[in-house]
XYZ file of C-alpha atoms in Angstrom:
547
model
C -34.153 38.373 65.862
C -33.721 41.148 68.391
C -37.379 42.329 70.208
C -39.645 45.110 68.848
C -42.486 46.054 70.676
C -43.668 48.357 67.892
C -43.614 45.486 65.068
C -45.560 42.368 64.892
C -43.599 39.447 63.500
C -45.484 37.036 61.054
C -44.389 33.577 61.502
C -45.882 31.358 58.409
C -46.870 27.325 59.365
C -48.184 27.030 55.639
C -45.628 24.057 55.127
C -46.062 22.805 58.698
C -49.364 22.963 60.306
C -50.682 23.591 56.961
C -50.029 21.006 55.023
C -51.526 18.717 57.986
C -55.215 19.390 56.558
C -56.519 16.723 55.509
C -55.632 16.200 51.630
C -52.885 19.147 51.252
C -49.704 17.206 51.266
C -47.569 18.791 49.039
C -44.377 17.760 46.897
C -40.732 18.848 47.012
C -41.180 21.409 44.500
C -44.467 22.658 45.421
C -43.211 23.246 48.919
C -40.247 24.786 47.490
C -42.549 27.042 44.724
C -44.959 28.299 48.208
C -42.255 28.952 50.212
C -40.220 31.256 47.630
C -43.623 33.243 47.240
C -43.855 33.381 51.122
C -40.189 35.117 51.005
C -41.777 37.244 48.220
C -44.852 38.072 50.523
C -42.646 39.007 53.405
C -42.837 37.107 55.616
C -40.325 37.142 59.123
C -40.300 33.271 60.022
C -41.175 29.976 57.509
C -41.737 27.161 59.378
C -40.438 24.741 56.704
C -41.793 21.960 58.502
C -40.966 18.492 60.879
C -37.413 17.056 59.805
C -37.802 14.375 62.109
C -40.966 13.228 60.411
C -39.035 11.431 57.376
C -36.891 11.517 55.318
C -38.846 13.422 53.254
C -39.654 16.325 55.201
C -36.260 16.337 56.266
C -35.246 16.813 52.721
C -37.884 19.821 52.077
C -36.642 21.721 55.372
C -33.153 21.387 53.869
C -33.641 22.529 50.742
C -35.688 25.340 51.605
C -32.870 26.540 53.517
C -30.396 26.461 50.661
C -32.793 28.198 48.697
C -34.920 30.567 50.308
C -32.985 30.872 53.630
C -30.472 33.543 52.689
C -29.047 36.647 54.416
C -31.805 38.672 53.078
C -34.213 35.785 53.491
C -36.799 34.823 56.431
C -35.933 32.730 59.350
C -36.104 29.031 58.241
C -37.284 27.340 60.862
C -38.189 23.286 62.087
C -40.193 21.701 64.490
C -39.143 19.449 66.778
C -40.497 17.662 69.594
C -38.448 18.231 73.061
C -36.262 15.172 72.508
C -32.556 14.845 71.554
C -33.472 12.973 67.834
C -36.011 15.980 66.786
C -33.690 18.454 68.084
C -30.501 17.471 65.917
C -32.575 16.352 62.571
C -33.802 19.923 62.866
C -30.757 21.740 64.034
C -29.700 19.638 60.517
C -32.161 20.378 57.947
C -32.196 24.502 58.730
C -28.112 24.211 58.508
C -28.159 25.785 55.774
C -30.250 29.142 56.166
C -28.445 32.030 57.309
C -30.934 32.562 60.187
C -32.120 29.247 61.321
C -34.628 28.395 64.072
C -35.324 25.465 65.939
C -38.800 25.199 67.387
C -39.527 22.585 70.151
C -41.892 22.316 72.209
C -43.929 19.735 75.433
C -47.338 19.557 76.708
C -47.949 21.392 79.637
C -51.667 20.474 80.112
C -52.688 18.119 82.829
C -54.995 16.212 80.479
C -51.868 15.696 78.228
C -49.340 14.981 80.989
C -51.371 12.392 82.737
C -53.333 10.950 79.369
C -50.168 11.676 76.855
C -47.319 12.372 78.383
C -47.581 10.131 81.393
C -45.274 12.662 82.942
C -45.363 14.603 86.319
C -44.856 18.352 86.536
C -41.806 17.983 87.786
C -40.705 15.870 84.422
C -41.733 18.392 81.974
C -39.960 21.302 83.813
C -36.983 18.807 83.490
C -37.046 18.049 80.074
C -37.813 21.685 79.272
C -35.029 23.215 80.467
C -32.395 19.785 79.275
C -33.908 19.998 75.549
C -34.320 23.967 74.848
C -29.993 23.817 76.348
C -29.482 21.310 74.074
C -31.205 23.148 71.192
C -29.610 26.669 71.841
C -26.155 24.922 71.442
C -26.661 23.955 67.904
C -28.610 27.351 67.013
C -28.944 30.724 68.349
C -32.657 31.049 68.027
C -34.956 28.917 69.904
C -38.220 29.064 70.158
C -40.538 26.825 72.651
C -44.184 25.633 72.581
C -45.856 24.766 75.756
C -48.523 22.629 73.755
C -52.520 22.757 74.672
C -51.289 26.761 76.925
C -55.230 26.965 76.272
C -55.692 24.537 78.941
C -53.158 24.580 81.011
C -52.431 25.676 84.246
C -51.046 29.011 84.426
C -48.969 29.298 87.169
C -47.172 25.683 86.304
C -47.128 27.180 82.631
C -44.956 30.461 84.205
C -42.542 28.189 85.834
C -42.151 26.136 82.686
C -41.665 29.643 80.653
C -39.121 30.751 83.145
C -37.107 27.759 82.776
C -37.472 27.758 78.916
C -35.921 31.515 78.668
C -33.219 30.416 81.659
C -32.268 27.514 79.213
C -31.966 29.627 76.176
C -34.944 30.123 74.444
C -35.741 33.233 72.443
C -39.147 33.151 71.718
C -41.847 31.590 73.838
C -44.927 30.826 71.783
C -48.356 30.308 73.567
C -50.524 27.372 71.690
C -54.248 27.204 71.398
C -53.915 23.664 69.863
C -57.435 22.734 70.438
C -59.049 26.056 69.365
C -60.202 26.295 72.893
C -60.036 29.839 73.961
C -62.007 32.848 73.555
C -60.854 36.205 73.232
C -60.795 38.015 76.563
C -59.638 34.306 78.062
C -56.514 34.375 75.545
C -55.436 37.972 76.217
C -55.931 37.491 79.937
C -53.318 34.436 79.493
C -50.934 36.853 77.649
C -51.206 39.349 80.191
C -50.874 36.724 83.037
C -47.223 35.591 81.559
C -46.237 39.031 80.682
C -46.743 39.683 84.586
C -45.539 37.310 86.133
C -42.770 35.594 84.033
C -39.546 37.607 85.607
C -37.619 36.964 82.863
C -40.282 37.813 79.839
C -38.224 40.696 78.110
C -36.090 38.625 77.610
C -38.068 36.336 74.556
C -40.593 37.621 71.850
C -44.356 36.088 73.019
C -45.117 34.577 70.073
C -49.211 32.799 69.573
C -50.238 29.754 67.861
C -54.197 28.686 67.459
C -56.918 27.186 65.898
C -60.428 27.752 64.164
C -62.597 25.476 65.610
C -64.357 28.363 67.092
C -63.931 30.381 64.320
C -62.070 32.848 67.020
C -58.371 32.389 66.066
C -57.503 35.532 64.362
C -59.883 37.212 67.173
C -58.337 35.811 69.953
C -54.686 36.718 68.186
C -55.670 40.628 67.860
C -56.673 40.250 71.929
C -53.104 38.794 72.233
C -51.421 41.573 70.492
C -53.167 44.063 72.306
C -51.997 41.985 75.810
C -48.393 42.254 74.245
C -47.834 38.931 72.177
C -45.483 40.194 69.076
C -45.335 36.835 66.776
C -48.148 35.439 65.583
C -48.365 32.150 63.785
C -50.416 31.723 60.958
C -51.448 30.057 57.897
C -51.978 31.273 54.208
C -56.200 30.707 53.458
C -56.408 29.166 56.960
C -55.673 26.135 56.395
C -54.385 23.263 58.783
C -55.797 20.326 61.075
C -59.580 20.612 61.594
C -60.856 24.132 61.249
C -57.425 25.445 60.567
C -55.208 28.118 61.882
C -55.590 31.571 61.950
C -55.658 33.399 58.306
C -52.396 34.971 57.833
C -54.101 37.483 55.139
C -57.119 38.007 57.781
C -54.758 39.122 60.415
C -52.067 41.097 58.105
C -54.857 43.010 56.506
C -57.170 43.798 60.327
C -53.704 45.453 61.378
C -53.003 47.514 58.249
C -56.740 48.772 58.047
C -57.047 49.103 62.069
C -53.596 50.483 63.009
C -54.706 53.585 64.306
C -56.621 51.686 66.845
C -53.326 48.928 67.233
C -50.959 51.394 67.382
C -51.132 52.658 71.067
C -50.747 48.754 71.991
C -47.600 48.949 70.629
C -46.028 51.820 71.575
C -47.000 53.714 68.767
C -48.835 57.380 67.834
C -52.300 56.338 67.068
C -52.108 58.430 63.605
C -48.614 56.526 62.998
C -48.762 55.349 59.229
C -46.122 52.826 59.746
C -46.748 49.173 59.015
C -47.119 46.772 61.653
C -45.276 44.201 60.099
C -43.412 43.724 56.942
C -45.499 41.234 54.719
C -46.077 43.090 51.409
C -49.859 43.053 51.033
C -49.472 43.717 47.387
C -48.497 39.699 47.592
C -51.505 38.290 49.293
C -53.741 37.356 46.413
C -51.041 35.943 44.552
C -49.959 33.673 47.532
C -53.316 32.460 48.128
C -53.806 31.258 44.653
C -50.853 29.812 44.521
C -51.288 27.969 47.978
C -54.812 27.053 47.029
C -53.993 25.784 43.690
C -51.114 23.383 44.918
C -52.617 21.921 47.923
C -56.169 21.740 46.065
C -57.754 23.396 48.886
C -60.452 25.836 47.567
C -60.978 29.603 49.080
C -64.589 29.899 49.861
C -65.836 32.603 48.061
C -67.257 34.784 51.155
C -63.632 34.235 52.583
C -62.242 37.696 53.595
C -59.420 39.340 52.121
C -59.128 36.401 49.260
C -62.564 35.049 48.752
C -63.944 35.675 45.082
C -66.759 37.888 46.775
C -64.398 39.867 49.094
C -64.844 42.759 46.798
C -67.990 41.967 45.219
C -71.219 43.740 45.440
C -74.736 42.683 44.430
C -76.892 45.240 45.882
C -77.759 47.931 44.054
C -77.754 50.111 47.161
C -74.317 49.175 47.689
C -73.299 49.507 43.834
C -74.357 52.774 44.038
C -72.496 53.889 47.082
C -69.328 52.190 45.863
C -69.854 54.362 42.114
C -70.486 57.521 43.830
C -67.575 57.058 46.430
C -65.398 53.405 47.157
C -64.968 53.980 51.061
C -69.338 53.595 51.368
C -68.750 49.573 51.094
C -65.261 49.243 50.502
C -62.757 49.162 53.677
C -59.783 48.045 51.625
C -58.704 49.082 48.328
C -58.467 45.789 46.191
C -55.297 46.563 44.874
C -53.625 46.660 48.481
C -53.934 42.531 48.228
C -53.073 42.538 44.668
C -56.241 42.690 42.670
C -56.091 44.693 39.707
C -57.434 44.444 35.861
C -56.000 41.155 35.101
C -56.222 41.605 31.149
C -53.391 41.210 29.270
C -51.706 41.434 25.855
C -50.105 38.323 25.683
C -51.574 36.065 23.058
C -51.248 33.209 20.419
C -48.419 35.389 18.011
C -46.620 36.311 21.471
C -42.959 34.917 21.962
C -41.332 33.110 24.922
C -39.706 36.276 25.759
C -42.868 37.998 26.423
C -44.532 35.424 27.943
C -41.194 34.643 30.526
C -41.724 38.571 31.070
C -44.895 38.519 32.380
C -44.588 35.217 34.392
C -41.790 36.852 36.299
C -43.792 39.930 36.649
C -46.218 37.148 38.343
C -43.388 36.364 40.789
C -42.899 33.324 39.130
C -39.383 32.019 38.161
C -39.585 28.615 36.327
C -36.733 26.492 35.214
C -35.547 26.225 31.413
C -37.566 22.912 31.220
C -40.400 23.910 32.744
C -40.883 27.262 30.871
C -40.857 25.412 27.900
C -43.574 23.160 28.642
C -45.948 25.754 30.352
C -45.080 27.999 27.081
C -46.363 25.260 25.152
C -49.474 24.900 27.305
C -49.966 28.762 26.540
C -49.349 28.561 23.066
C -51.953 25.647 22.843
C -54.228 27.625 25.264
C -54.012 30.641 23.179
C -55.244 28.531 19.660
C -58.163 28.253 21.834
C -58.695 31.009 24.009
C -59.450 34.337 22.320
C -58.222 36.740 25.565
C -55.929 35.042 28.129
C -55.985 36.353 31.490
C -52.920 36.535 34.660
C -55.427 33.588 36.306
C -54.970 31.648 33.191
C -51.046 32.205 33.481
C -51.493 31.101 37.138
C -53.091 28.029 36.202
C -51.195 27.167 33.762
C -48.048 27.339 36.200
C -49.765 26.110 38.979
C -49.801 22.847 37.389
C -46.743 22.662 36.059
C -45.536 22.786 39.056
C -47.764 19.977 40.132
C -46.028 17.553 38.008
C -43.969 15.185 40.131
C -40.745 14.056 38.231
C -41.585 10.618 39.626
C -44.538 10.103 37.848
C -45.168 6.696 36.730
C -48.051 7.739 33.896
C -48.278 10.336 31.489
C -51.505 11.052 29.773
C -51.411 10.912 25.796
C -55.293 10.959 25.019
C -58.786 11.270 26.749
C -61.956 10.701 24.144
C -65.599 10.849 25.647
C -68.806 9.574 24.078
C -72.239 10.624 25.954
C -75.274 12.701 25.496
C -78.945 12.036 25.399
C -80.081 8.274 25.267
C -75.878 6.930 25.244
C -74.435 4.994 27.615
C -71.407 7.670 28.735
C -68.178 5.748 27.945
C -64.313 6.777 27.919
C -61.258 6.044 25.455
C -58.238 6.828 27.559
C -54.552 6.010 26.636
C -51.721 6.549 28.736
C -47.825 6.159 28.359
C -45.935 4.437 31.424
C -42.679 5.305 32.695
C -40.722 2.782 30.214
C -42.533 4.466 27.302
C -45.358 1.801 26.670
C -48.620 2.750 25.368
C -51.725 1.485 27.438
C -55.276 2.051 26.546
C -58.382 1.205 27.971
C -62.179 1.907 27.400
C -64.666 2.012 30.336
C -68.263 2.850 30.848
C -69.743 5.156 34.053
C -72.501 7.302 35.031
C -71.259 10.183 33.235
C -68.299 10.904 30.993
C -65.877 12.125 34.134
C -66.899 8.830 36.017
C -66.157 6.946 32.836
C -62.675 8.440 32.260
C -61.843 7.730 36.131
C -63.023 4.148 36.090
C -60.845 3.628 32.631
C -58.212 5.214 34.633
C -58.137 2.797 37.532
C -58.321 -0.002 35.253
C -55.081 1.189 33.465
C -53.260 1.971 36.729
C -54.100 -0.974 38.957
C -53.333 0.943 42.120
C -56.148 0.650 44.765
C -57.526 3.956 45.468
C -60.834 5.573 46.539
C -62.428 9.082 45.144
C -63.359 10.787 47.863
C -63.050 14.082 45.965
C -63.620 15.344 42.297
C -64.580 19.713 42.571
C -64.642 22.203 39.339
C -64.269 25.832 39.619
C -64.113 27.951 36.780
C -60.872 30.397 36.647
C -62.018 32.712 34.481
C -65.631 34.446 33.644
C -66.394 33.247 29.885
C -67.487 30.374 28.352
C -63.878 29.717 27.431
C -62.980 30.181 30.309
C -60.379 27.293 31.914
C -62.050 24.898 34.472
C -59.712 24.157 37.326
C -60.302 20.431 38.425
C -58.821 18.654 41.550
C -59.372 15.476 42.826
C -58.341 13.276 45.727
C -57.852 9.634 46.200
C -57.608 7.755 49.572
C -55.135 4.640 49.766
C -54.123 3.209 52.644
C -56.044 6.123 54.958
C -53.731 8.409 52.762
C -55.256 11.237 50.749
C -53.332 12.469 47.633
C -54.610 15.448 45.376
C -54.216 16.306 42.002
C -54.994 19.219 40.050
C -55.056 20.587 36.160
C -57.104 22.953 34.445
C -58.098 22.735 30.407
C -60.961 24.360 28.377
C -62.130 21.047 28.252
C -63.161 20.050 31.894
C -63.057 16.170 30.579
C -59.642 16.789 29.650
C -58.814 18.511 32.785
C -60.287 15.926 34.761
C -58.308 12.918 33.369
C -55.017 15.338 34.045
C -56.067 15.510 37.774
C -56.467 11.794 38.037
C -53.516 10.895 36.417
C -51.687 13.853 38.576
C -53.123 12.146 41.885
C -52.412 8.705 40.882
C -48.821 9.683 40.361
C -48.411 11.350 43.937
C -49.970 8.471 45.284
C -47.562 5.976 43.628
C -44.378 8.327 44.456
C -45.554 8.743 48.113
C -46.217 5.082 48.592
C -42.166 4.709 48.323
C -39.641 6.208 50.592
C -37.858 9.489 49.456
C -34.043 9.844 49.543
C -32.763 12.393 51.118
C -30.342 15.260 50.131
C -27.721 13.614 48.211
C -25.360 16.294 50.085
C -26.418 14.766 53.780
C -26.253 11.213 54.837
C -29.102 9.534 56.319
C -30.178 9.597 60.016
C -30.910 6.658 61.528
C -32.613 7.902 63.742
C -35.391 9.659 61.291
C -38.574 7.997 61.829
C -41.478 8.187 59.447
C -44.432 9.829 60.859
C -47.955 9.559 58.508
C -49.760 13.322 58.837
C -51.928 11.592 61.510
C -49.926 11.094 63.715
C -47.828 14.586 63.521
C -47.883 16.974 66.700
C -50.456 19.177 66.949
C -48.745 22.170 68.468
């Protein structure tokens, strides 16, 4: 991808860095479902994720390059760890894309050289410039990571830079891994390389960073202004710890502040021309959807996609935003995709209709799985007098959930509680050979009861360490949205449903996590097309790089 100076490129770590929050591992085609909206949304990169990791991630990268990765497509791109195994597995799994990227990358820290690396300088200028070679002759576009850049030393970190381009790389991205930095410190650093790094023009300066501040998307705008030109980011946030930087936060700061951006990059400060190419019109939509699968909730003060991002309880402020929307109002809700969400759709509509209007959703489901979220609908609509796009989003959401490998299917949940009873649970489940359990069960409430029948029926040792209800609609029909999250083996695996009846909902999302838990206990095969590597190993989340 040849270098702009007037456009920022957004490089997405959703499916990377992302799913490395605690809780948010995702499934084949949940990674597949986020990253086709993320080639919706626009974006110029998708870091697919870590072949190298296991099989399974291996097979995720891969397929997302076969079916997202085409010539009008984003970059697909891998990560990879500065070592011959990574490399190839990576070089691999992005085969397929018509623009593929291999990112690799090495601490150049002291603290991780002499407490992680147990390397000299010397070493990891070595290794460097063998490993981004070896990388450039299996693809054309390389990017390297010197890891913890935060904290290292900047005048070792130019001589590793210069060696990286020498070697072949074509984009040099500069990590805050430990959210570290504060703003004037990180665009000093991009300055610094841009100076003295002969070779710079070269490669795109691409930044990477992290929340525990809460300064990431601050200290990215001070990069941009310094002359960095990728940023990597995260839909919502999310990712180890704090998280990354908010891909929405940043997209939307340069849309409503490029008059002030603009001379930074080149550019007329009255230009109107985007910054970069995400479609903004896309943002809500990808949030939900990215929030919904992992099970990660927005906080409602969140900007850009919170529930109160466009909000306003004051009266002062009501009245400002009635008499004129700019008083309060900085962004015009429909930029991000907000609009009247009302529709016609309801219980006498066909499948036609209702196909219609998902794909006017951006969602494209498969023959199978139409039919069974049109029957959800058609149940939903018996019950719902107005159903909303949300609803249609929740519905979807998960239906995509559902893991082909799941081991239980729920047939019946019936609760008995109230004032003065003993809250107990009838649940009855059908197993993957078509036998009907049941089970009864007593708890502190009827959702504790349902669980606790649950766990007796499943016999897989687990721990809640979840169980949260939001409510997806206004209404007191409205659908609740459940999701809950089990622990085995220091392992967390989510699940998520919605149902007018939050009881109901809440057995789904059980049964949903059990499932994941049971299909991620056993090892995944990879793409029938592509034989195994032997030399694939199978890192858990913990113990993933934290570029």
């Amino acid at each position: 991808m040849a270098r702009d100076p007037g456009r920022v490129l957004i490089f997405d770590t959703t499916l990377r860095d992302g799913e490395q929050s605690p809780g948010a591992s995702l499934n084949l085609e949940e990674k597949l479902a986020i990253a086709q909206q993320l080639a919706r949304l626009g974006v110029d990169i998708i870091e697919a994720g870590f072949p190298f990791a296991s099989p399974g991630d291996f097979n995720a990268v891969q397929r997302i390059a076969e079916s997202v990765g085409t010539p009008e497509g984003p970059v697909i791109c891998g990560l990879a760890r500065a070592a011959a195994g990574d490399i190839k597995a990576c070089a691999d799994a992005v085969a397929p894309a018509a623009h593929r990227r291999i990112h690799t990358f090495i601490a150049t820290s002291d603290i991780h050289l002499e407490h992680k690396l147990r390397k000299t300088r010397d070493e990891v200028l070595a290794i460097t410039a063998e490993m981004v070679d070896y990388a450039r002759s299996l693809v054309d576009d390389v990017e390297f990571s010197c890891e913890d850049a935060g904290r290292s030393d900047p005048e070792f970190m130019y001589q590793v830079i210069e060696a990286a381009i020498k070697a072949g790389a074509t984009t040099i991205n500069i990590p805050d891994t430990v959210g570290y930095t504060t703003p004037a410190e990180f665009g000093e650093l991009i300055a610094g390389i841009n100076a003295h790094v002969p070779n710079i023009d070269q490669a795109v300066i691409s930044v990477h960073g992290h929340n525990d501040l809460g300064l990431a998307v601050a200290n990215f705008l001070e990069a941009v202004k310094n002359g960095a030109r990728q940023l990597e980011c995260t839909i919502n946030g999310i990712g180890e710890r704090a998280g990354n930087a908010s891909l929405e936060e940043l997209v939307m700061a340069l849309h409503v502040r490029r008059s002030y951006f603009n001379p930074f990059l080149g550019r007329p400060a009255d230009s109107t021309e985007p910054l970069t190419g995400v479609r903004t019109e896309e943002i809500t939509k990808t949030s939900r959807l990215v929030s919904n699968l992992t099970g990660m909730a927005v906080q409602p003060n969140k900007a850009i996609v919170g529930a109160n991002a466009f909000a306003h309880e004051s009266g002062i402020h009501q009245d400002g935003v009635l008499k004129h929307r700019l008083t309060y109002e900085i962004i015009d809700a429909r930029t991000v995709g907000l609009a009247d969400n009302r529709i016609s759709l309801g219980k006498l509509s066909g499948r036609s209709a209702f196909r219609a209007r998902l794909e006017e959703l951006g969602y494209e489901l498969s023959r199978e799985d139409l039919d069974d979220a049109f029957a959800r609908f058609k149940e939903l609509a018996d019950r719902k007098r107005e159903i909303t796009d949300r609803d249609l989003e929740a519905i979807v959401s998960e239906q995509v959930q559902q893991t082909d490998e799941g081991r239980f299917t729920l047939k019946s949940v019936q609760v008995s509680c109230g004032t003065g009873l003993q809250p107990t649970a009838t649940v009855t489940l059908l197993t993957a050979d078509g036998a009907e359990i049941s089970e009864a069960a007593i708890g502190t409430g009827p959702v504790d009861a349902v669980c606790q029948a649950l766990n007796r029926l499943a016999q897989v040792p687990n721990e809640l360490v979840e169980f949260s209800v939001k409510s997806v609609t206004e209404g007191i029909d409205a659908m609740g949205e459940v999701t809950i999250r089990l622990r085995h083996q220091g392992v967390l695996y989510s699940g998520h449903a919605a149902d007018t009846d939050i009881v109901v909902a809440a057995a789904q999302a059980f049964v949903n996590a059990l499932n994941r838990l049971v299909s991620g206990s056993q090892s995944l095969p990879l793409h029938p097309q592509k034989a195994p590597l032997p030399q694939l190993g199978d890192l858990p989340l913990a113990d993933r790089p934290r570029v």
